[in-house]
Short mmCIF file of C-alpha atoms and ligand atoms in Angstrom, two decimals:
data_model
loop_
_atom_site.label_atom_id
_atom_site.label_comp_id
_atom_site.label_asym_id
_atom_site.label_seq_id
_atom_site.Cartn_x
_atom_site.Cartn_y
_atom_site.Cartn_z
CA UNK P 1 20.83 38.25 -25.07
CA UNK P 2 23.70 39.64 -23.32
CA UNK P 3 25.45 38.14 -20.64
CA UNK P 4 24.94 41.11 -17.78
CA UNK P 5 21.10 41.30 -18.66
CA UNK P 6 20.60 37.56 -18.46
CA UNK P 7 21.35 37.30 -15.39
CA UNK P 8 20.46 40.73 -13.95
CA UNK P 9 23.87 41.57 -12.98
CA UNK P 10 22.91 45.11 -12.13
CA UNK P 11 20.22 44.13 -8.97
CA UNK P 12 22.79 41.15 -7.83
CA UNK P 13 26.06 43.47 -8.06
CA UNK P 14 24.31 46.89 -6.84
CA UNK P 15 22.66 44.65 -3.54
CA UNK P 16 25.38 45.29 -1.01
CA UNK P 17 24.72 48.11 0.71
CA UNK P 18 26.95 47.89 3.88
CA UNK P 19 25.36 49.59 7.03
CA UNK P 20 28.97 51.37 8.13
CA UNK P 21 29.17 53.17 4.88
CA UNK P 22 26.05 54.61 4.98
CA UNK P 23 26.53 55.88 9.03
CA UNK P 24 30.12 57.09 7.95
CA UNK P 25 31.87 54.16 9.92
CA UNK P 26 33.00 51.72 7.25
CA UNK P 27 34.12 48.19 8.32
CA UNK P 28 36.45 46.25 5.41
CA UNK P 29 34.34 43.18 6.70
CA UNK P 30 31.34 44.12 6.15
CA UNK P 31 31.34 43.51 2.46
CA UNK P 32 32.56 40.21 2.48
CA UNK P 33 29.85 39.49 5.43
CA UNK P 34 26.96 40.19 2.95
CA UNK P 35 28.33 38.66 0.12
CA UNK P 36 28.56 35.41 1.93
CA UNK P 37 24.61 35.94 2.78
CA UNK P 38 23.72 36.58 -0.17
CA UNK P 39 25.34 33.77 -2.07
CA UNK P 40 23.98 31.59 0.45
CA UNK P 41 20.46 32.40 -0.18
CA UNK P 42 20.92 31.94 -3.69
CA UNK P 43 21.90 28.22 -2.77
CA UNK P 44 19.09 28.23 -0.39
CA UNK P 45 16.54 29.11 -3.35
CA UNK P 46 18.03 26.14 -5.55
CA UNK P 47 17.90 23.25 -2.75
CA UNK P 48 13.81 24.94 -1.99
CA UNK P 49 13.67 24.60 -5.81
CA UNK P 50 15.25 21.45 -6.20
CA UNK P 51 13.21 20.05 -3.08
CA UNK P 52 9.86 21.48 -4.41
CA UNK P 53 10.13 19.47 -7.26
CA UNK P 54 11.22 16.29 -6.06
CA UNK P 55 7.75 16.64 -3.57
CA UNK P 56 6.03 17.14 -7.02
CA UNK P 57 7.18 13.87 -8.20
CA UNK P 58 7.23 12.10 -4.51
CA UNK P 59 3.13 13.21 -4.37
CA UNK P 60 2.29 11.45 -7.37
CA UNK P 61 -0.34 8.49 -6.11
CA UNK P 62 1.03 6.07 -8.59
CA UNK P 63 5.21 6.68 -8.46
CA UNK P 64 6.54 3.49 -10.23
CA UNK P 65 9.36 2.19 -8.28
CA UNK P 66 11.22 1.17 -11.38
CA UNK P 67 10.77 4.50 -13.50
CA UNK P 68 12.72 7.31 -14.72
CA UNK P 69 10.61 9.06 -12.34
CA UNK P 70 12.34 7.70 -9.40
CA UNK P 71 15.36 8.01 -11.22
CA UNK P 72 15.19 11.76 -11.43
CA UNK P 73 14.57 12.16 -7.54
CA UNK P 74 17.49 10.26 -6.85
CA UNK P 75 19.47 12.82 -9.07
CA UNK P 76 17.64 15.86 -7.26
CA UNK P 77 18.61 14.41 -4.13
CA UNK P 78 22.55 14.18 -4.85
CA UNK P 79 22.61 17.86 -6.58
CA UNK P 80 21.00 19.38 -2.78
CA UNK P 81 23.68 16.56 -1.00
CA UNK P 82 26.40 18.37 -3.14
CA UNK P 83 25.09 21.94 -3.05
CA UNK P 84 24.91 21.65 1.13
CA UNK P 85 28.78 20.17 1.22
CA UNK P 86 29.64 23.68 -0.97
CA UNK P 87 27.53 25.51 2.09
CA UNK P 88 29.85 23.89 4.58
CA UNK P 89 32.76 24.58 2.82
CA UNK P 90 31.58 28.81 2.83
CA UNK P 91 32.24 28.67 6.20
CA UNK P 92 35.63 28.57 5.93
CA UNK P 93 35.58 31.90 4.15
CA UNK P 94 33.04 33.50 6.87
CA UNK P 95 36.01 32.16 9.50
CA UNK P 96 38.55 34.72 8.10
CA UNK P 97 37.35 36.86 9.42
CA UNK P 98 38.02 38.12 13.01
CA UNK P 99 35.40 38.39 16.12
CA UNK P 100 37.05 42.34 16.30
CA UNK P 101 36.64 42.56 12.53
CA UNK P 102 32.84 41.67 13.28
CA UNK P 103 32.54 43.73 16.17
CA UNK P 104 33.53 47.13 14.02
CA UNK P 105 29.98 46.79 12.20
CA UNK P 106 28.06 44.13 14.60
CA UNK P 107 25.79 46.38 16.49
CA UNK P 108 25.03 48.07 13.20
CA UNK P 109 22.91 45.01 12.27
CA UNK P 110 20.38 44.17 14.86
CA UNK P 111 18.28 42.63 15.31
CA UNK P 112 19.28 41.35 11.88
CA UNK P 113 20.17 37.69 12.11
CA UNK P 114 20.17 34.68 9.91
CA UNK P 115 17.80 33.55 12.08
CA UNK P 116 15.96 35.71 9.99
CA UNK P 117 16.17 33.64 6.89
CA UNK P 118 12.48 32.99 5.64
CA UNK P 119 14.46 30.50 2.71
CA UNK P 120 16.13 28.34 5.73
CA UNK P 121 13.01 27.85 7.68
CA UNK P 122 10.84 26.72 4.65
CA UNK P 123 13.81 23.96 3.47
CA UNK P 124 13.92 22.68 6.94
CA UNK P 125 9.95 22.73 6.96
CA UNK P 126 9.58 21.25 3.44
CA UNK P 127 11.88 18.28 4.38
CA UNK P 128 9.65 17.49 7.06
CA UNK P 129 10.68 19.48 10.45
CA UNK P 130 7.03 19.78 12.37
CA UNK P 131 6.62 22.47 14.22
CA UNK P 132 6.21 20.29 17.63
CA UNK P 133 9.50 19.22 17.04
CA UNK P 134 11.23 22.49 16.65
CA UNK P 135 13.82 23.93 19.79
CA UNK P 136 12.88 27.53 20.09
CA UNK P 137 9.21 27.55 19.88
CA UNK P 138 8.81 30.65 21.26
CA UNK P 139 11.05 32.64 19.10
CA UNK P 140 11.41 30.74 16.22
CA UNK P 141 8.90 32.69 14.02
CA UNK P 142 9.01 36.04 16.56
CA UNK P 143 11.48 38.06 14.55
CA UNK P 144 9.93 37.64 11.88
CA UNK P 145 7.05 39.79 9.46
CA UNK P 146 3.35 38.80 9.00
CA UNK P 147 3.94 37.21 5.05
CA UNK P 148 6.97 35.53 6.24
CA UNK P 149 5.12 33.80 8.99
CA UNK P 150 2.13 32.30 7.12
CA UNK P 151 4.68 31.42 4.52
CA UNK P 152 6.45 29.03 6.95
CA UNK P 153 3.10 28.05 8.25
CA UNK P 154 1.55 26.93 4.83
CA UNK P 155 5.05 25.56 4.33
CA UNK P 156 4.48 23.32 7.35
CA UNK P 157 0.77 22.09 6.71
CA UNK P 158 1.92 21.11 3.13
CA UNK P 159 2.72 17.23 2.56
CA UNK P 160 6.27 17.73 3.25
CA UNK P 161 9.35 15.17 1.64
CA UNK P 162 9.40 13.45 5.05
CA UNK P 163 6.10 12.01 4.90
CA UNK P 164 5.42 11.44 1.53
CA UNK P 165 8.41 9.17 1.99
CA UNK P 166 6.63 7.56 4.35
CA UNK P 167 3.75 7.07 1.98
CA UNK P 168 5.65 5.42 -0.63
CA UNK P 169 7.87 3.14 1.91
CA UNK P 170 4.21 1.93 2.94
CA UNK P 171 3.33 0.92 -0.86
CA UNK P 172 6.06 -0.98 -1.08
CA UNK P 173 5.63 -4.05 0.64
CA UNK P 174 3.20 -5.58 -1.99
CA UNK P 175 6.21 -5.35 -3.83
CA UNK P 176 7.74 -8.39 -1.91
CA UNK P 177 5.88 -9.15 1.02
CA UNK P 178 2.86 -10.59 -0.61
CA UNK P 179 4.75 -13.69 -2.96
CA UNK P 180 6.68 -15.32 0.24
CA UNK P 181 3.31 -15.53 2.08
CA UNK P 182 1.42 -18.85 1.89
CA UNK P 183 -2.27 -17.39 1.54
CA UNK P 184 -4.29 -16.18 4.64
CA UNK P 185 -0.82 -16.37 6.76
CA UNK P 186 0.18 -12.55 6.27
CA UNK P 187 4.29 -11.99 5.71
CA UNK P 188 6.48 -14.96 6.65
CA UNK P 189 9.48 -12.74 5.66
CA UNK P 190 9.37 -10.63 8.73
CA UNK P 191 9.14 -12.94 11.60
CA UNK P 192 12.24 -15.29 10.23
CA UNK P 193 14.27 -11.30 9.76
CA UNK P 194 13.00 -10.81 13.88
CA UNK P 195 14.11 -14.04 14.85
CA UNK P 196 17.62 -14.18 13.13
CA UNK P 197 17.91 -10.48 14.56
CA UNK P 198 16.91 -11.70 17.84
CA UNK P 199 19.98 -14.45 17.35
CA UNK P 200 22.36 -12.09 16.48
CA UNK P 201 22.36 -10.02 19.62
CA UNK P 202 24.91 -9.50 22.38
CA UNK P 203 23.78 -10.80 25.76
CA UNK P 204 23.88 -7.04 26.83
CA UNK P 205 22.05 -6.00 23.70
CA UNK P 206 19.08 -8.21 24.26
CA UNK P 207 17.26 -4.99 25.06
CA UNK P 208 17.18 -3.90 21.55
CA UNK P 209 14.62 -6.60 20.81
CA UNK P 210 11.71 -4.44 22.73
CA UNK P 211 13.35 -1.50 20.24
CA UNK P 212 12.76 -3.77 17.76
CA UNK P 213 8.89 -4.23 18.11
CA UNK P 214 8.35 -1.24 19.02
CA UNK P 215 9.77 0.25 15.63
CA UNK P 216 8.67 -2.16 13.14
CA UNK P 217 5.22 -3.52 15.44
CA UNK P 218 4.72 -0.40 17.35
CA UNK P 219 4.77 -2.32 20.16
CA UNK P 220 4.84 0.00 23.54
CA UNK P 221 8.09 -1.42 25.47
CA UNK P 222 7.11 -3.29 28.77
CA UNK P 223 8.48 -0.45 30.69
CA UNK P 224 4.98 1.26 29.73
CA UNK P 225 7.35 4.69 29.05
CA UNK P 226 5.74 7.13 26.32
CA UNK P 227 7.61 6.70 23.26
CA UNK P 228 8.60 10.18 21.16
CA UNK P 229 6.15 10.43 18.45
CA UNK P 230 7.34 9.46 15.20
CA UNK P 231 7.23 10.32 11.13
CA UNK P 232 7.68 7.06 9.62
CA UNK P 233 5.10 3.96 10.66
CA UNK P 234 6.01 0.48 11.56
CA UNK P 235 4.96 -0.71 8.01
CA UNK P 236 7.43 2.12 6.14
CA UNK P 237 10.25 1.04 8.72
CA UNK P 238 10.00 -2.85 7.39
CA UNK P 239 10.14 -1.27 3.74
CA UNK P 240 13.29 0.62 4.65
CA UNK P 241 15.01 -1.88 6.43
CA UNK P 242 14.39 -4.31 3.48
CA UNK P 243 15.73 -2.15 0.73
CA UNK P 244 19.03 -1.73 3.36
CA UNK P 245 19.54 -5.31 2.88
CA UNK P 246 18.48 -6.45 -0.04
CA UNK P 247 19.85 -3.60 -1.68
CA UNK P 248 21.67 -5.43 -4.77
CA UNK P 249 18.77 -6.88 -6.12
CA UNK P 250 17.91 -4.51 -9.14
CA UNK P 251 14.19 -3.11 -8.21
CA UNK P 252 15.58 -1.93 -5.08
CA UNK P 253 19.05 -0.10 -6.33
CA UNK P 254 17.24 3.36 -7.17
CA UNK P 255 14.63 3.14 -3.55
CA UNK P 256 17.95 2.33 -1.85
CA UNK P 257 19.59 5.79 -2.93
CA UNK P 258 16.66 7.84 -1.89
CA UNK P 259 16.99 6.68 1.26
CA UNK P 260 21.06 7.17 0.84
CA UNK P 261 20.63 10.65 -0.63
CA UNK P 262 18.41 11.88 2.34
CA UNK P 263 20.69 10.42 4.74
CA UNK P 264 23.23 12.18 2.82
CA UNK P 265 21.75 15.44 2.87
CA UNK P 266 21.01 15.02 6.71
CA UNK P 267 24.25 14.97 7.76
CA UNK P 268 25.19 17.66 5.41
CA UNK P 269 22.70 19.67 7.29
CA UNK P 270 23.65 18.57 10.44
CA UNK P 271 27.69 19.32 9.19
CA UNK P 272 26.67 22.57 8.47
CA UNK P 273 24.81 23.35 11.59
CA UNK P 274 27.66 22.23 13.88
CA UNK P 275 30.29 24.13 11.60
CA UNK P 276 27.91 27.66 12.09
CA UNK P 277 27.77 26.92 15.83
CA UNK P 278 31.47 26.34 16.21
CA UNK P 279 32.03 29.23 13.95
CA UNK P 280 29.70 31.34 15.87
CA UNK P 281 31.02 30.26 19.46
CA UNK P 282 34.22 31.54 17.96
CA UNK P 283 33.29 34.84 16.70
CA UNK P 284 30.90 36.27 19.63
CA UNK P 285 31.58 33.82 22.68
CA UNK P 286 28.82 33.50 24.75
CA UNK P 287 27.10 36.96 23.53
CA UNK P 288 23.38 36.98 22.99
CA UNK P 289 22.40 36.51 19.19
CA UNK P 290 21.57 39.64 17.26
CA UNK P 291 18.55 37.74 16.25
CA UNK P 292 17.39 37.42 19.87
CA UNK P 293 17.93 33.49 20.86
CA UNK P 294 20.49 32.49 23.39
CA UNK P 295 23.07 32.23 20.74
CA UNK P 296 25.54 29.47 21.01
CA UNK P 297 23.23 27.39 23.23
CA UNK P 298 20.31 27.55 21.19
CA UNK P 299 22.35 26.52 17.93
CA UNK P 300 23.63 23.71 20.16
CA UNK P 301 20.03 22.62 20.49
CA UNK P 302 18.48 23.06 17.17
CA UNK P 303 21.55 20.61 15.94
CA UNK P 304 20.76 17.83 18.40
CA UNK P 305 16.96 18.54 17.80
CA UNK P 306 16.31 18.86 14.03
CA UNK P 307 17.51 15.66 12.51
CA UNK P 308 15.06 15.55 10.04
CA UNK P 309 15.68 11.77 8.70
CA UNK P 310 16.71 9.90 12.11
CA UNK P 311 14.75 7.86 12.03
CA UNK P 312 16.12 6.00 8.76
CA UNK P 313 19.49 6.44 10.27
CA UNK P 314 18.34 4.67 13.62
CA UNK P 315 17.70 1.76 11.12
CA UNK P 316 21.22 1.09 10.72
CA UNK P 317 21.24 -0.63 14.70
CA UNK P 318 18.70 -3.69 13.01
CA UNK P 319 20.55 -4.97 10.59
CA UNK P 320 22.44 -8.41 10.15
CA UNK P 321 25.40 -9.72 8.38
CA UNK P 322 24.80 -10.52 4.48
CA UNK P 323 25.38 -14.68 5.07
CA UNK P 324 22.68 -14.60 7.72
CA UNK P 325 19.95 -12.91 5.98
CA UNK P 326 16.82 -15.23 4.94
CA UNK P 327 16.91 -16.66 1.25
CA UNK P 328 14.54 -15.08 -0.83
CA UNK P 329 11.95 -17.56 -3.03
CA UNK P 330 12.76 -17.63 -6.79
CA UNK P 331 9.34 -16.37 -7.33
CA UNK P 332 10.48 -13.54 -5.17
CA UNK P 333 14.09 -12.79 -6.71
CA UNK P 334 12.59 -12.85 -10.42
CA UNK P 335 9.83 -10.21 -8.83
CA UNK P 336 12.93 -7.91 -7.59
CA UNK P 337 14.51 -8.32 -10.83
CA UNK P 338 16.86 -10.62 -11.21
CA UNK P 339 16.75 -13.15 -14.43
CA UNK P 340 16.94 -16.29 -12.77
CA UNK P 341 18.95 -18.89 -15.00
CA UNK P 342 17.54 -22.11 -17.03
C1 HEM F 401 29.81 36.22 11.84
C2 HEM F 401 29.12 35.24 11.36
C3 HEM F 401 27.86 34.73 12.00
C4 HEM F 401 27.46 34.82 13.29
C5 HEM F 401 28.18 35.43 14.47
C6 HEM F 401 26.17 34.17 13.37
C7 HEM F 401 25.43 34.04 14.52
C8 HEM F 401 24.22 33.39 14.62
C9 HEM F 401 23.49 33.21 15.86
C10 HEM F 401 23.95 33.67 17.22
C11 HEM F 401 22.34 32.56 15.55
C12 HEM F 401 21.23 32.17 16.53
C13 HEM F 401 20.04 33.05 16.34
C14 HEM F 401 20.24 34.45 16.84
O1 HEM F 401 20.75 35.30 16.06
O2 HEM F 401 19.91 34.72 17.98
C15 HEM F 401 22.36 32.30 14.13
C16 HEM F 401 21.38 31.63 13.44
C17 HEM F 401 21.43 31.39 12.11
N1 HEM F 401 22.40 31.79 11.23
FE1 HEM F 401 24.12 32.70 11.68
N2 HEM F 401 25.83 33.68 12.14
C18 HEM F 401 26.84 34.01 11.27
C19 HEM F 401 26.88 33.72 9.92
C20 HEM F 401 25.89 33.10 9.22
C21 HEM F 401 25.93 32.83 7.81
C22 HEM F 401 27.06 33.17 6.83
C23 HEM F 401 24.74 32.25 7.52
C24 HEM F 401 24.33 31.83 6.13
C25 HEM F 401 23.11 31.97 5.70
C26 HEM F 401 23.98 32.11 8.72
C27 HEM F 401 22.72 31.56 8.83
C28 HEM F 401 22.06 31.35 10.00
C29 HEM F 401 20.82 30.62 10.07
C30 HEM F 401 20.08 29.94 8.91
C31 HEM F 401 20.43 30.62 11.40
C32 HEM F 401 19.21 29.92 12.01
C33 HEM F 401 19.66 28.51 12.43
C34 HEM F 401 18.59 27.68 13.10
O3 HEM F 401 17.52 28.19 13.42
O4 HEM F 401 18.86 26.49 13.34
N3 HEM F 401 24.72 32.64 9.75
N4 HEM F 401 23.52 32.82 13.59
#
């Protein structure tokens, strides 16, 4: 096998085609403008492929929480955290070059426009962003063509890694829930963790108890106001915030990543989405996009809107200090993994 043929060297190399070359009006930009494109849809095609198959694994009914299984997720996870910090880093390179380099071959390209980019819209919709909870609605899928579109769509009534998370935070409390209750009397963990919560808040915080209940009871707050509908249930929440603080015992080391990887790779998204906008507000102002949105404004809005794992984020505002958490039974500790002495 030789090295060029391998790896096709002759479509990658002979795919830049800039558009002021061919019209006779050649921009020195223009090159460097594809390039960075292209090599960031070939990072887009390893996250979809590394995300495809964690779903794979995630959709199995009977994931063992303790398995090399798990273990390969969390691996997954951390090469897409590490491939999106690379994709904020390109920017740098796309920032050398001017807004009157880009405006010598610009025009050349509409409506052209990563907004374009079938490969983004499928990785945002295969980590779990809805379509009723996209900015943009009404252009989001307009520029693009027929195959592309019912690619995204099928893409978006597929389990996606959001809620299949969900499902699997749900199985979990029989892993600990179901030895601290005396029989016929439900959890007894939960309402100590609500109380000591309860304790531990500011006289101007006492607010956050309603927050509270309404996350992990899906309680409506007494102000009676409609609460934004969410991905993950009460019962996943009380999974998630258990593995956040009883993190060090060993059955919940590897759930505790996931949940640290997407978080991870949630911000990297989100680093990478503010670094385009600021890039963009740089290079073309307050211009129109080419691909037809409001430009800078829009990108402002799909950063503060499409936070795909908030909602384990948000968890951060329950927890308490390490001394005051409740004592977990022996019964309970050996169950999470720990060899309890004599
Ligand atoms: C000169 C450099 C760039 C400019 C001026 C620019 C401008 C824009 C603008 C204005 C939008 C909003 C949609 C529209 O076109 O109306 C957009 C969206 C987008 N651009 Fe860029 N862009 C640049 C470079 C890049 C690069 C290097 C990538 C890498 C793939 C990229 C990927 C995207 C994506 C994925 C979106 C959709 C974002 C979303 O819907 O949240 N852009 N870009």
């Amino acid at each position: 096998m030789h090295y060029s043929d391998y790896l096709q060297l002759d479509k990658i190399l002979n795919a830049q085609q800039p558009e002021g070359e061919r019209l006779g009006e050649p921009a020195h930009d223009e090159m460097l403008f594809i390039v960075i494109h292209q090599a960031y849809e070939l990072w887009f095609r390893q996250l979809l492929y590394e995300v495809d198959s964690i779903i794979g694994i995630f959709g199995q009914p009977m994931l063992n929480d303790n398995s090399p299984e798990l273990q390969t997720i969390v691996h997954r996870l951390s090469r897409c955290a590490t491939i999106l910090k690379v994709l904020v880093h390109q920017i740098d390179i796309m920032e050398t070059m001017t807004p009157m380099d880009f405006l010598d071959f610009r025009d050349k390209l509409r409506p052209a426009s990563g907004f374009q980019s079938v490969q983004f819209k499928l990785l945002e919709a295969r980590l779990g962003l809805k379509y009723e909870h996209r900015y943009g609605q009404q252009y989001y899928l307009s520029q693009l063509r027929q195959p592309e579109v019912d690619r995204i769509k099928s893409a978006e009534a597929a389990p996606t890694l959001l809620e299949l998370l969900n499902k699997w935070l749900e199985r979990m409390p029989s892993v600990w829930t179901d030895v601290d209750s005396p029989a016929g009397t439900g959890d007894s963990w939960f309402p100590d963790y609500r109380q000591r919560y309860q304790q531990s808040l500011a006289d101007v915080e006492k607010g956050n108890l309603e927050y509270f209940d309404s996350v992990f009871s899906g309680k409506t707050p007494s102000s009676g106001e409609a609460q934004p509908s969410r991905s993950l249930s009460p019962l996943a929440c009380r999974s998630a915030l258990f593995i956040m603080l009883y993190r060090g015992y060993p059955l919940l080391q590897l759930p505790f990543q996931v949940l640290h990887q997407l978080l991870e790779i949630d911000e990297q998204l989100s680093t990478w989405r503010y670094r385009h906008m600021s890039m963009v507000s740089r290079i073309i102002g307050s211009r129109i996009g080419t691909g037809g949105s409001t430009g800078k404004d829009y990108l402002a809005s799909a950063l503060e809107r499409h936070h795909l794992f908030r909602e384990i984020a948000a968890l951060t505002s329950f927890l308490i200090e390490r001394r005051r958490l409740p004592a977990l039974s022996v019964e309970m500790e050996s169950r999470l993994g720990f060899v309890v002495a004599g």
